[in-house]
PDB file of C-alpha atoms in Angstrom:
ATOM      1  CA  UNK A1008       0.000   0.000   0.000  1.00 35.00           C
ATOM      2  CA  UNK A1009       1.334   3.485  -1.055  1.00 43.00           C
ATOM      3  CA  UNK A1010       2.073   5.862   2.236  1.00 51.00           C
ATOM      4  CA  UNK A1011      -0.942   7.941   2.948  1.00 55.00           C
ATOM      5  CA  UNK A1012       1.158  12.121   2.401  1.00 63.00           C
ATOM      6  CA  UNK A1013      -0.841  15.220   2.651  1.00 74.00           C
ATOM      7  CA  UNK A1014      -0.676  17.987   0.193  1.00 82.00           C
ATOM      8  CA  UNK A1015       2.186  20.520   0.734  1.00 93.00           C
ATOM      9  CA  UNK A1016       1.330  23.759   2.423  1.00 95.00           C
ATOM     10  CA  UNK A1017       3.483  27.043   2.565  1.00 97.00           C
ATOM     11  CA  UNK A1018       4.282  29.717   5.048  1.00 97.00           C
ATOM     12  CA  UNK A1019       6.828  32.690   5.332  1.00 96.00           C
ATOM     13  CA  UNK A1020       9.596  32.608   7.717  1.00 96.00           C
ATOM     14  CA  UNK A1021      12.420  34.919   8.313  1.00 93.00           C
ATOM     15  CA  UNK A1022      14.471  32.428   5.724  1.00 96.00           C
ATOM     16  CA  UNK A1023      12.102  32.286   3.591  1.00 95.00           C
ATOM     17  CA  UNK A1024       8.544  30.475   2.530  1.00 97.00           C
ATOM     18  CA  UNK A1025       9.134  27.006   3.922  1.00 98.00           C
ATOM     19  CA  UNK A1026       7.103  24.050   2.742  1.00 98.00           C
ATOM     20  CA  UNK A1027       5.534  21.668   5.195  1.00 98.00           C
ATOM     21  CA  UNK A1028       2.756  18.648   5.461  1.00 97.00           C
ATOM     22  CA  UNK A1029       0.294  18.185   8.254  1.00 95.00           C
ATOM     23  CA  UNK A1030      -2.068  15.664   9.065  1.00 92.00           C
ATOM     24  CA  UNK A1031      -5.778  16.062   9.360  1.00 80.00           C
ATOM     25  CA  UNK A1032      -6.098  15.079  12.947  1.00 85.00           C
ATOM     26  CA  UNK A1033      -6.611  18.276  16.098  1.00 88.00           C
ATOM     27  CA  UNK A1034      -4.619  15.600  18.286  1.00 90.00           C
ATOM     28  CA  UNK A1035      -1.541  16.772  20.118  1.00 95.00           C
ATOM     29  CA  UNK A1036       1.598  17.922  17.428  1.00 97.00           C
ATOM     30  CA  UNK A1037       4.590  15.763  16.513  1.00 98.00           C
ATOM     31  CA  UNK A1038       6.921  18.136  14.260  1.00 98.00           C
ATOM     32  CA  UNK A1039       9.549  16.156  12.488  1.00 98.00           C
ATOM     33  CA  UNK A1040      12.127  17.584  11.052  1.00 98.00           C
ATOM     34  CA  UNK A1041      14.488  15.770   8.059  1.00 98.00           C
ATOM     35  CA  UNK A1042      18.562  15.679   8.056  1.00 98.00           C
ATOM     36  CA  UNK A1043      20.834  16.974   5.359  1.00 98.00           C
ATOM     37  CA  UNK A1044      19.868  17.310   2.008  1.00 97.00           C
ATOM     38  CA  UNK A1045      16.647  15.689   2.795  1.00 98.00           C
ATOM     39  CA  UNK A1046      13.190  16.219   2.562  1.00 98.00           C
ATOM     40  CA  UNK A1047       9.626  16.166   4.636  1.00 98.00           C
ATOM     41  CA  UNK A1048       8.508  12.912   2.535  1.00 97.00           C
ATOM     42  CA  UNK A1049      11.270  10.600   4.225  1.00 97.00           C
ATOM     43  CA  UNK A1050       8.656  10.427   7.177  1.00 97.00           C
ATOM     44  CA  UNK A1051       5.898   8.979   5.214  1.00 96.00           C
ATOM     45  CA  UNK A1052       5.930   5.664   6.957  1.00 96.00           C
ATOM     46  CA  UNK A1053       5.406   7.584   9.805  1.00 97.00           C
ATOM     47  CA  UNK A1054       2.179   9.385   8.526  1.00 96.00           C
ATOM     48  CA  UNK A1055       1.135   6.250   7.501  1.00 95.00           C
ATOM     49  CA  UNK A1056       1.145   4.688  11.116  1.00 96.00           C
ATOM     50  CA  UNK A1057      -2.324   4.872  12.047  1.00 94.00           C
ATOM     51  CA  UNK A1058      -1.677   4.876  16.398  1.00 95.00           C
ATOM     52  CA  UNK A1059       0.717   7.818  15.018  1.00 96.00           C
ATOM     53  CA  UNK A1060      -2.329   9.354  12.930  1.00 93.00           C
ATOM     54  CA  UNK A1061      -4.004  10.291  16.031  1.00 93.00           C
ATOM     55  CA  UNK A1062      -1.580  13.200  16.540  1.00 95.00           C
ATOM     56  CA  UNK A1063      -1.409  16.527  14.792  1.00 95.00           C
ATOM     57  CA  UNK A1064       1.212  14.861  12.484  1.00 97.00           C
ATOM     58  CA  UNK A1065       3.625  18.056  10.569  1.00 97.00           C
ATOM     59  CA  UNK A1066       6.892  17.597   8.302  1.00 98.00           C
ATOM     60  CA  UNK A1067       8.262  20.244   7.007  1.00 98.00           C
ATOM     61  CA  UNK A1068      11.111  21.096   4.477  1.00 98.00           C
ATOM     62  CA  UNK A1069      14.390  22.654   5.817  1.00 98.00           C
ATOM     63  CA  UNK A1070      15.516  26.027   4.440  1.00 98.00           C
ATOM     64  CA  UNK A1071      17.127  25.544   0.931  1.00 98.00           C
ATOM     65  CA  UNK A1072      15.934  21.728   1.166  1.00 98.00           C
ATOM     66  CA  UNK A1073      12.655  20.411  -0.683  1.00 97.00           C
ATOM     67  CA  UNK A1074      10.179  22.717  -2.028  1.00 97.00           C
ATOM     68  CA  UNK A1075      11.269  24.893   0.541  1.00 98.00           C
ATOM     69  CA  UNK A1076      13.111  28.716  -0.736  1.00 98.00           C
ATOM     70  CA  UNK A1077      16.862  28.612  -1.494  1.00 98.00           C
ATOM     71  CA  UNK A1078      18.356  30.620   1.322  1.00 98.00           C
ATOM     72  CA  UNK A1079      19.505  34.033  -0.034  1.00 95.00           C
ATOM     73  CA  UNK A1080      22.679  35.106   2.103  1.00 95.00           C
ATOM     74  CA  UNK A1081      25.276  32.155   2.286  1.00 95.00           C
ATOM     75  CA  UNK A1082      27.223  31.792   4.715  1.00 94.00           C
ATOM     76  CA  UNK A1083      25.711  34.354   6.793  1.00 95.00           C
ATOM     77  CA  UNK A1084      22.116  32.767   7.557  1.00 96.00           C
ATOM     78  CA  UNK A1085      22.693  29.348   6.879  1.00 97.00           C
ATOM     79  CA  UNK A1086      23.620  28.826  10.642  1.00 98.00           C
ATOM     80  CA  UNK A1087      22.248  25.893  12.934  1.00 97.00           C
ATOM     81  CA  UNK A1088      21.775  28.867  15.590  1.00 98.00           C
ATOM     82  CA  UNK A1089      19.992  30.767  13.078  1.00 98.00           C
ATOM     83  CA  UNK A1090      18.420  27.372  11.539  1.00 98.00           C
ATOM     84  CA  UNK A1091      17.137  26.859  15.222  1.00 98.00           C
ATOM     85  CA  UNK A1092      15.322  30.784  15.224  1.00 98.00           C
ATOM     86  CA  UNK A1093      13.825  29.596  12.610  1.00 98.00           C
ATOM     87  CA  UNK A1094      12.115  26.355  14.040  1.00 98.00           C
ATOM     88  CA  UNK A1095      11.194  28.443  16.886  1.00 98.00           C
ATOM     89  CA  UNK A1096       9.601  30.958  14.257  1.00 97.00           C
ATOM     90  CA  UNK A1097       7.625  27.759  12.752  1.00 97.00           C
ATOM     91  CA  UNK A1098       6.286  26.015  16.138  1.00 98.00           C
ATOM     92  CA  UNK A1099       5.120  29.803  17.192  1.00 97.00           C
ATOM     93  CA  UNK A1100       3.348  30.720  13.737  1.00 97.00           C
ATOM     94  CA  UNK A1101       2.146  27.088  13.346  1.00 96.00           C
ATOM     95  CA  UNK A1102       0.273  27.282  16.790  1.00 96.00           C
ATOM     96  CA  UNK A1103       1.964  24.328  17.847  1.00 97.00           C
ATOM     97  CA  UNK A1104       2.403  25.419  21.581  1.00 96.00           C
ATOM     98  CA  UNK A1105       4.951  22.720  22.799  1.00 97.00           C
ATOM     99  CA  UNK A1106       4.894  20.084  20.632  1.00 98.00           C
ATOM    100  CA  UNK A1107       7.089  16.849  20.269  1.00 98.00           C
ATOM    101  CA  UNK A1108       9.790  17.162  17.894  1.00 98.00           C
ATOM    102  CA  UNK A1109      11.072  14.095  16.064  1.00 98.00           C
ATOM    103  CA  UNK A1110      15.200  15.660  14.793  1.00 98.00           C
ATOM    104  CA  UNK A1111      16.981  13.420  12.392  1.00 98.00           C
ATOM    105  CA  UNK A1112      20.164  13.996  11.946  1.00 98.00           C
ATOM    106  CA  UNK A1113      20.399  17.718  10.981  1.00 98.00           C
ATOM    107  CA  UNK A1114      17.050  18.111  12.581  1.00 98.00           C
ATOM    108  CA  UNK A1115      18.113  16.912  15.635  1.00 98.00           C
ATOM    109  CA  UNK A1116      21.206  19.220  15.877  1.00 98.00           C
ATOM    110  CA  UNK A1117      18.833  21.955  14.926  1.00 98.00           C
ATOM    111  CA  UNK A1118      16.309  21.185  17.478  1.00 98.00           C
ATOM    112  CA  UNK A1119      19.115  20.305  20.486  1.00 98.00           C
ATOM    113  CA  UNK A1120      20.463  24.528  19.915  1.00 98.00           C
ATOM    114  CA  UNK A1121      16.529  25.175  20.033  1.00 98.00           C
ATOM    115  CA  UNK A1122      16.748  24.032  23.695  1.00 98.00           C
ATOM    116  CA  UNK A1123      20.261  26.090  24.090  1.00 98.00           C
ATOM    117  CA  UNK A1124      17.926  29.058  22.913  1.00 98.00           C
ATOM    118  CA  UNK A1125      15.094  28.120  25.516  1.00 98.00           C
ATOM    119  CA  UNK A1126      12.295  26.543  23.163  1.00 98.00           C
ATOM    120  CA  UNK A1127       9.691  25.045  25.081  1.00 97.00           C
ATOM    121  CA  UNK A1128       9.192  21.491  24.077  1.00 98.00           C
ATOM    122  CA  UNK A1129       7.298  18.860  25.771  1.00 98.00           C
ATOM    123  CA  UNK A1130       9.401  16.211  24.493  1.00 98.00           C
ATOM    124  CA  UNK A1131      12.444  15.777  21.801  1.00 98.00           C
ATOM    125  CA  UNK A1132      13.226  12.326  19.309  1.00 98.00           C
ATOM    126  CA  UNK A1133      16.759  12.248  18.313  1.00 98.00           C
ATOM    127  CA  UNK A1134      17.789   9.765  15.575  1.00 98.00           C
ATOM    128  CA  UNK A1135      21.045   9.976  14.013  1.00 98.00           C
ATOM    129  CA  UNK A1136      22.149  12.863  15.806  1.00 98.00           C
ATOM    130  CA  UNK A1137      24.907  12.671  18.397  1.00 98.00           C
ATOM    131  CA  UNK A1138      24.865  15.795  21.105  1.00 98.00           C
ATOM    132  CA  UNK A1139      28.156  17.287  19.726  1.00 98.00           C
ATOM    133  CA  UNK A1140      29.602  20.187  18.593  1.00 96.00           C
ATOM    134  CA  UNK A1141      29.863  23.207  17.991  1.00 97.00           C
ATOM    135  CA  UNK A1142      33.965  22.768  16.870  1.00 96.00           C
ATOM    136  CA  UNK A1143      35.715  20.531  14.791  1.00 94.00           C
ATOM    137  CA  UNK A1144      36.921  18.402  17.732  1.00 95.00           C
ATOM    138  CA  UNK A1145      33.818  16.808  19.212  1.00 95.00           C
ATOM    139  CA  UNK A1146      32.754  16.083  15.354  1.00 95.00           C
ATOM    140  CA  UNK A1147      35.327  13.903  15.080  1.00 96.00           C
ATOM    141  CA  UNK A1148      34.519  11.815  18.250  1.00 97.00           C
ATOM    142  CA  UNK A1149      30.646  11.960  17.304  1.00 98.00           C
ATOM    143  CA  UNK A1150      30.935  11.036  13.738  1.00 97.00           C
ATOM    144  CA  UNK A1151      32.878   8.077  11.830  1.00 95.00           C
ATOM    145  CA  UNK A1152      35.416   8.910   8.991  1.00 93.00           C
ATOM    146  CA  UNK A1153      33.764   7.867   5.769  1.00 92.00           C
ATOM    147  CA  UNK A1154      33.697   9.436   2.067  1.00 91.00           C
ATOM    148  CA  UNK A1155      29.796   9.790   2.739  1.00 92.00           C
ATOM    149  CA  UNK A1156      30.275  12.177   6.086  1.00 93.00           C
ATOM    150  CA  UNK A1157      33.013  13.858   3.848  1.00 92.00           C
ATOM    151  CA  UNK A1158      30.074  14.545   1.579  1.00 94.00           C
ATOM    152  CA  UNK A1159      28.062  16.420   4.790  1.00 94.00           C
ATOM    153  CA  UNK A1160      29.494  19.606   3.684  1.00 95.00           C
ATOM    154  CA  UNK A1161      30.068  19.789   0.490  1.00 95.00           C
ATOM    155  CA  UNK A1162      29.121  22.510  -1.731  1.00 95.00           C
ATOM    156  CA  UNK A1163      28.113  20.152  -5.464  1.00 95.00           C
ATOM    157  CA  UNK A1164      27.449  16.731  -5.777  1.00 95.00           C
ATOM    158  CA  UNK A1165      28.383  14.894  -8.695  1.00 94.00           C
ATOM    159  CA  UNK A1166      25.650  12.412 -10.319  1.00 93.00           C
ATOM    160  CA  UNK A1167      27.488   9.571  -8.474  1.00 92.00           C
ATOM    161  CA  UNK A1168      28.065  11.001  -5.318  1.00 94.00           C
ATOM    162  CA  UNK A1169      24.403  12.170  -4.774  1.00 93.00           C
ATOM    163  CA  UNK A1170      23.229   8.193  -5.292  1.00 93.00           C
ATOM    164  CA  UNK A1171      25.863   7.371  -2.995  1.00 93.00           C
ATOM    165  CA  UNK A1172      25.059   9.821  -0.483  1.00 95.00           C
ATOM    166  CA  UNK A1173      21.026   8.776  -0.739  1.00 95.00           C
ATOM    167  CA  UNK A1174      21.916   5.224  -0.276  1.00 95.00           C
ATOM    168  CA  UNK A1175      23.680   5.932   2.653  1.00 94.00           C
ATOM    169  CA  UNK A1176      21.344   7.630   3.971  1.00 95.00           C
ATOM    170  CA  UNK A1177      19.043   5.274   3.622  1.00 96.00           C
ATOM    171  CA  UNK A1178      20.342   2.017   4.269  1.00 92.00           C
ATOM    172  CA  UNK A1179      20.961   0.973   0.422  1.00 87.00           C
ATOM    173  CA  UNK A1180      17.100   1.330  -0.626  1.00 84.00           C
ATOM    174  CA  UNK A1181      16.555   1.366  -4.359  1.00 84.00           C
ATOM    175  CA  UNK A1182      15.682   5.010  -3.876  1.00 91.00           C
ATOM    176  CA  UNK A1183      17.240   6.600  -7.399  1.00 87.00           C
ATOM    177  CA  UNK A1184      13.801   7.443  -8.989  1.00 85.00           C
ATOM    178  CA  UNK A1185      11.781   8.320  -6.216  1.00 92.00           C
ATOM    179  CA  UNK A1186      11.314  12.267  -4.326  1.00 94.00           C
ATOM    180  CA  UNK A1187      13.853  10.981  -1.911  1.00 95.00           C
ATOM    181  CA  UNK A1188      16.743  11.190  -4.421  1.00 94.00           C
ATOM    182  CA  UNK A1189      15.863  13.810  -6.069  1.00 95.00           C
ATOM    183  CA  UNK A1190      15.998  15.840  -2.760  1.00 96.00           C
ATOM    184  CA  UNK A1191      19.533  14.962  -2.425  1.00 97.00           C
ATOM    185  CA  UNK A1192      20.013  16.739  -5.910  1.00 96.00           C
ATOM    186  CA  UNK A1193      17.778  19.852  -5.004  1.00 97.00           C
ATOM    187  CA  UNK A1194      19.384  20.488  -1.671  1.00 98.00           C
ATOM    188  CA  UNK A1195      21.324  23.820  -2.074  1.00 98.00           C
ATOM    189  CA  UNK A1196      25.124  22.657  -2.054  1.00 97.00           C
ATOM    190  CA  UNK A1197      25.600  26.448  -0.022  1.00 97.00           C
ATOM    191  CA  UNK A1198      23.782  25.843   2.756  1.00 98.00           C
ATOM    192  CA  UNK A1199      25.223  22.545   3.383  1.00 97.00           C
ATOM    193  CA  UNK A1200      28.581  24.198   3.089  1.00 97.00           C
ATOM    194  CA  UNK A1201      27.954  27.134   5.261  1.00 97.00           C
ATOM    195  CA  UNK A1202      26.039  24.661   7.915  1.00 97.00           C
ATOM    196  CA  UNK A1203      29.466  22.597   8.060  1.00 96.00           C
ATOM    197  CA  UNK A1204      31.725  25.164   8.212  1.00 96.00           C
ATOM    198  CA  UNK A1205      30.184  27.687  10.841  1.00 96.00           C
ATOM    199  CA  UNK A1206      29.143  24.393  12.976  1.00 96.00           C
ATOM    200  CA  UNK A1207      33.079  23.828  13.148  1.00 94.00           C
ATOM    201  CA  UNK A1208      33.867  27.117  14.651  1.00 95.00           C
ATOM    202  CA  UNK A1209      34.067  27.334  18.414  1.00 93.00           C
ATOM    203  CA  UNK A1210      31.063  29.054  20.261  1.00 94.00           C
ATOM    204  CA  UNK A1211      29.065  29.090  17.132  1.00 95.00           C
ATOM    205  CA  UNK A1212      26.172  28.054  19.242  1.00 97.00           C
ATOM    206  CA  UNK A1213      25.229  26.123  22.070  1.00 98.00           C
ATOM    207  CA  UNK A1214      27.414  23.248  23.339  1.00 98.00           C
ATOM    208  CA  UNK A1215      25.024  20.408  22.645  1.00 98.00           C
ATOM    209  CA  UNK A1216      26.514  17.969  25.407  1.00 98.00           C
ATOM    210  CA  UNK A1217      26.249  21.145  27.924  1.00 98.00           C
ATOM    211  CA  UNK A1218      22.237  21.079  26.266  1.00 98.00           C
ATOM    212  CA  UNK A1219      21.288  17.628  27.515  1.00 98.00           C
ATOM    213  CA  UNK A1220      23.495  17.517  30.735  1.00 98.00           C
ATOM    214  CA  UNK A1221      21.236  20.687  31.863  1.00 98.00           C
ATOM    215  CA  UNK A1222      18.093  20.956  30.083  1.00 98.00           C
ATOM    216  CA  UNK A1223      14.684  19.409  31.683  1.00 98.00           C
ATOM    217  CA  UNK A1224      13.056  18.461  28.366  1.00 98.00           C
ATOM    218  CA  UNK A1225      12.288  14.580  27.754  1.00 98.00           C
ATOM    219  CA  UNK A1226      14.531  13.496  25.626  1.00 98.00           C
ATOM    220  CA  UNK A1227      14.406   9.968  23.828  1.00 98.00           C
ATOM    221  CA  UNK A1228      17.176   8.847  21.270  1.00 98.00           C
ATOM    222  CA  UNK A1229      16.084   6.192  18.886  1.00 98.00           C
ATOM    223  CA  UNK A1230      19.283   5.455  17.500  1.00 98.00           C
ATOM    224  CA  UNK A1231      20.174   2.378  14.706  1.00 98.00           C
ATOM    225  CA  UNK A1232      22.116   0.190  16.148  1.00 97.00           C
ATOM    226  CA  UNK A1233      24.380  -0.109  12.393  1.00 96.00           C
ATOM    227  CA  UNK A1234      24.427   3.371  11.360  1.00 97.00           C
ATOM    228  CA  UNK A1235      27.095   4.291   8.996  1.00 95.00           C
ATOM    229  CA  UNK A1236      28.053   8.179  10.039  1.00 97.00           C
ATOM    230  CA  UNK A1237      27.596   7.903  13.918  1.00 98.00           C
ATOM    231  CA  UNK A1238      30.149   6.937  16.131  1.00 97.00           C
ATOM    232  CA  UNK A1239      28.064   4.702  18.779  1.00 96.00           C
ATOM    233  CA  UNK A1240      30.709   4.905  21.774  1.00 97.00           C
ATOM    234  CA  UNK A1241      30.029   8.313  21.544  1.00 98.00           C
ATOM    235  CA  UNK A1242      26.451   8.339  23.394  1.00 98.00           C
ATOM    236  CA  UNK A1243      28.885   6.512  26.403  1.00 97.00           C
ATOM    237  CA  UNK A1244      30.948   9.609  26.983  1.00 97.00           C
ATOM    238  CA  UNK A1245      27.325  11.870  27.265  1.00 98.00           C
ATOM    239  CA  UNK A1246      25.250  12.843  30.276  1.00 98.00           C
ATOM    240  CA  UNK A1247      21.867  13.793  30.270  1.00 98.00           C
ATOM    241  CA  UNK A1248      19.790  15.486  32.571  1.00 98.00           C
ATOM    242  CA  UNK A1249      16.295  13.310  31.263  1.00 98.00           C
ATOM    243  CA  UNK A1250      16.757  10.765  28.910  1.00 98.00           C
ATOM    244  CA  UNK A1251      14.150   8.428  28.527  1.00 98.00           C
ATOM    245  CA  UNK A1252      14.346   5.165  30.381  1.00 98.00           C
ATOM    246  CA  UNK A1253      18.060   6.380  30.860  1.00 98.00           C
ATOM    247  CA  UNK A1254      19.464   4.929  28.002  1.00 98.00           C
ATOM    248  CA  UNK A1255      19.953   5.419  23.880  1.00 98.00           C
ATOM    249  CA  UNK A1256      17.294   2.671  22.277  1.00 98.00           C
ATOM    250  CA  UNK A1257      19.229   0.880  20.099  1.00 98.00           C
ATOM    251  CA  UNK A1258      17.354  -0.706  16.812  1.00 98.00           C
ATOM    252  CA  UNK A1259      20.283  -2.777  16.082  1.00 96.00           C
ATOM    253  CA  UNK A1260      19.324  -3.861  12.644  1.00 94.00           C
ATOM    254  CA  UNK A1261      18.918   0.029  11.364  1.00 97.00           C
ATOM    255  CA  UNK A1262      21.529   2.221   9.858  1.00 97.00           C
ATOM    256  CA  UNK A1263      21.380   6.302   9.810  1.00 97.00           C
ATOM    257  CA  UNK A1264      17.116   6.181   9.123  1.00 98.00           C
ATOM    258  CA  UNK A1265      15.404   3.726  11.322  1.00 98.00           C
ATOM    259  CA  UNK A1266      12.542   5.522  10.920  1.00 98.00           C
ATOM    260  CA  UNK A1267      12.518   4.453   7.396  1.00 97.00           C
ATOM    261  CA  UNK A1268      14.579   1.064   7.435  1.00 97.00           C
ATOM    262  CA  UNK A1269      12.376  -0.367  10.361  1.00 98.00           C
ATOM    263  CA  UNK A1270       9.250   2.063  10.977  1.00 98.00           C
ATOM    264  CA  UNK A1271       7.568  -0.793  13.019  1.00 98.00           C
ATOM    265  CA  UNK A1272      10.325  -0.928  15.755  1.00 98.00           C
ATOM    266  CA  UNK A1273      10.377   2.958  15.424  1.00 98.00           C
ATOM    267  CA  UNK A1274       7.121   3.958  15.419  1.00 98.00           C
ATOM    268  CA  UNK A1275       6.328   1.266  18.127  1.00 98.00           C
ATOM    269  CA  UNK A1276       9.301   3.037  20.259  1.00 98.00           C
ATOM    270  CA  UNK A1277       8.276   6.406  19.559  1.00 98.00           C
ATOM    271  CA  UNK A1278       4.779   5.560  20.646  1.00 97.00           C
ATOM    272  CA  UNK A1279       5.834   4.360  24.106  1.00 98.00           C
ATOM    273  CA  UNK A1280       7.963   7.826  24.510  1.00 98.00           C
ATOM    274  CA  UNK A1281       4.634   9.647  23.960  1.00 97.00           C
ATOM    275  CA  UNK A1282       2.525   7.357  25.952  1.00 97.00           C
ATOM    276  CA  UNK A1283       5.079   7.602  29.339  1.00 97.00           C
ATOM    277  CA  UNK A1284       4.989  11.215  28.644  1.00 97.00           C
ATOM    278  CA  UNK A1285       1.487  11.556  28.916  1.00 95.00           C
ATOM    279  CA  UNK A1286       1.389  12.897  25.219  1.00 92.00           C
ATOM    280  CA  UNK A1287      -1.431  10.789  24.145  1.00 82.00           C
ATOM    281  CA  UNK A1288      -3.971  11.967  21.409  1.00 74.00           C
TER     282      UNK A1288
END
């Protein structure tokens, strides 16, 4: 059966107009927000999920990603502190209140400098995103060597290298003629560039392992177990101030997307999160 997506709506931001999906449903919001040169439609499977349906279910399209606006002023907005404004800008003009946010990857990082920032969340999903950063140092303990992770910042992508780079991503799926590839050849090759290269600098933002060590929020980390670009002794050397159950949640069989390789063990796993924090639709 095809994944049940919504149409894609619009609305204007500081970096832009930024395109998102939402759900029917008036149930509690779940905001999930995609990785590098991604796109809203890799969480299909989750907005297919029918337990999952029952929530006010959003996606939306990073700046200068999907059918979101280019960003106009490399290097100087495409920031993850400035990236974070801007999420903060979205949950406000959305009317989201304090939603859940589900932060692959990119996302993640973007969402964990939210919480640096103070944005009020009642929970936070992190998948594929190790607390690190910002300097050159902790990326390097956080993130395995690879000619993929090379690829994280850089500013074209041959033919080659973005089907490399999608398979990656996605744990080898046959992905080459579907939205999800072609997102990896949309995604502005600046803005993945500046991200990088600003999110190397020291005191560019917040220090995301001072974020969870001190910050109250909820925070669960569905995490695959095989995945290609994150060093896993690196969630050892963290503390947190409220991780769920007090550990990562390994699914061992998933590489950077779990939410896409294995949506059953995610979704089951992000339902629990949401049911022990009372988040229920």
């Amino acid at each position: 059966m095809e994944p049940i997506l919504t149409a894609t709506a619009y609305i204007h931001t500081r970096l832009g107009r930024t395109a998102y999906m939402a759900s029917g449903s008036i149930g509690p919001p779940l905001l999930f927000v995609h990785g590098n040169s991604c796109c809203k439609e890799a969480f299909a499977k989750q907005f297919d999920n029918s337990a999952l349906r029952r929530h006010r279910l959003l996606a939306v399209d990073l700046p200068g990603h999907g059918n979101s606006d280019d960003v106009s002023d490399c290097p100087a907005d495409a920031t993850l502190a400035n990236f974070a404004r801007w999420l903060q800008e979205l949950i406000q003009d959305l009317g989201l209140g304090r939603p859940v946010v589900v932060g692959w990857s990119l996302g993640g990082h973007i969402a964990i400098e939210g919480l640096g920032q103070g944005m009020a969340l009642a929970g936070l999903v992190l998948c594929g995103t190790p607390p690190a950063g910002p300097g050159a140092g902790e990326m390097e303990e956080a993130f395995m060597p690879s000619p993929e992770m090379a690829m994280t910042g850089k500013a074209a992508f041959t033919e080659a290298e973005a089907i490399r780079y999608c398979d990656s991503l996605y744990g080898g799926a046959d992905l080459q003629n579907t939205g999800l590839a072609k997102a990896v050849r949309r995604a502005q090759g600046a803005v993945r560039e500046s991200l990088l290269e600003n999110y190397q600098q020291p005191g560019a933002c917040h220090s995301q392992r001072a974020v969870v060590a001190d910050n109250a929020c909820p925070i669960a980390v569905i995490q695959g177990g095989a995945d290609a670009f994150v060093n896993r002794a690196y969630f050892e050397t963290l503390q947190w101030r409220n991780l769920w159950r007090d550990r990562v949640q390994f699914i061992e069989t998933a590489g950077h997307a779990p939410f896409f390789e294995r949506p059953d063990a995610f979704n089951a796993t992000l339902l629990e999160f949401l049911g022990d924090l009372g988040y229920r639709a």
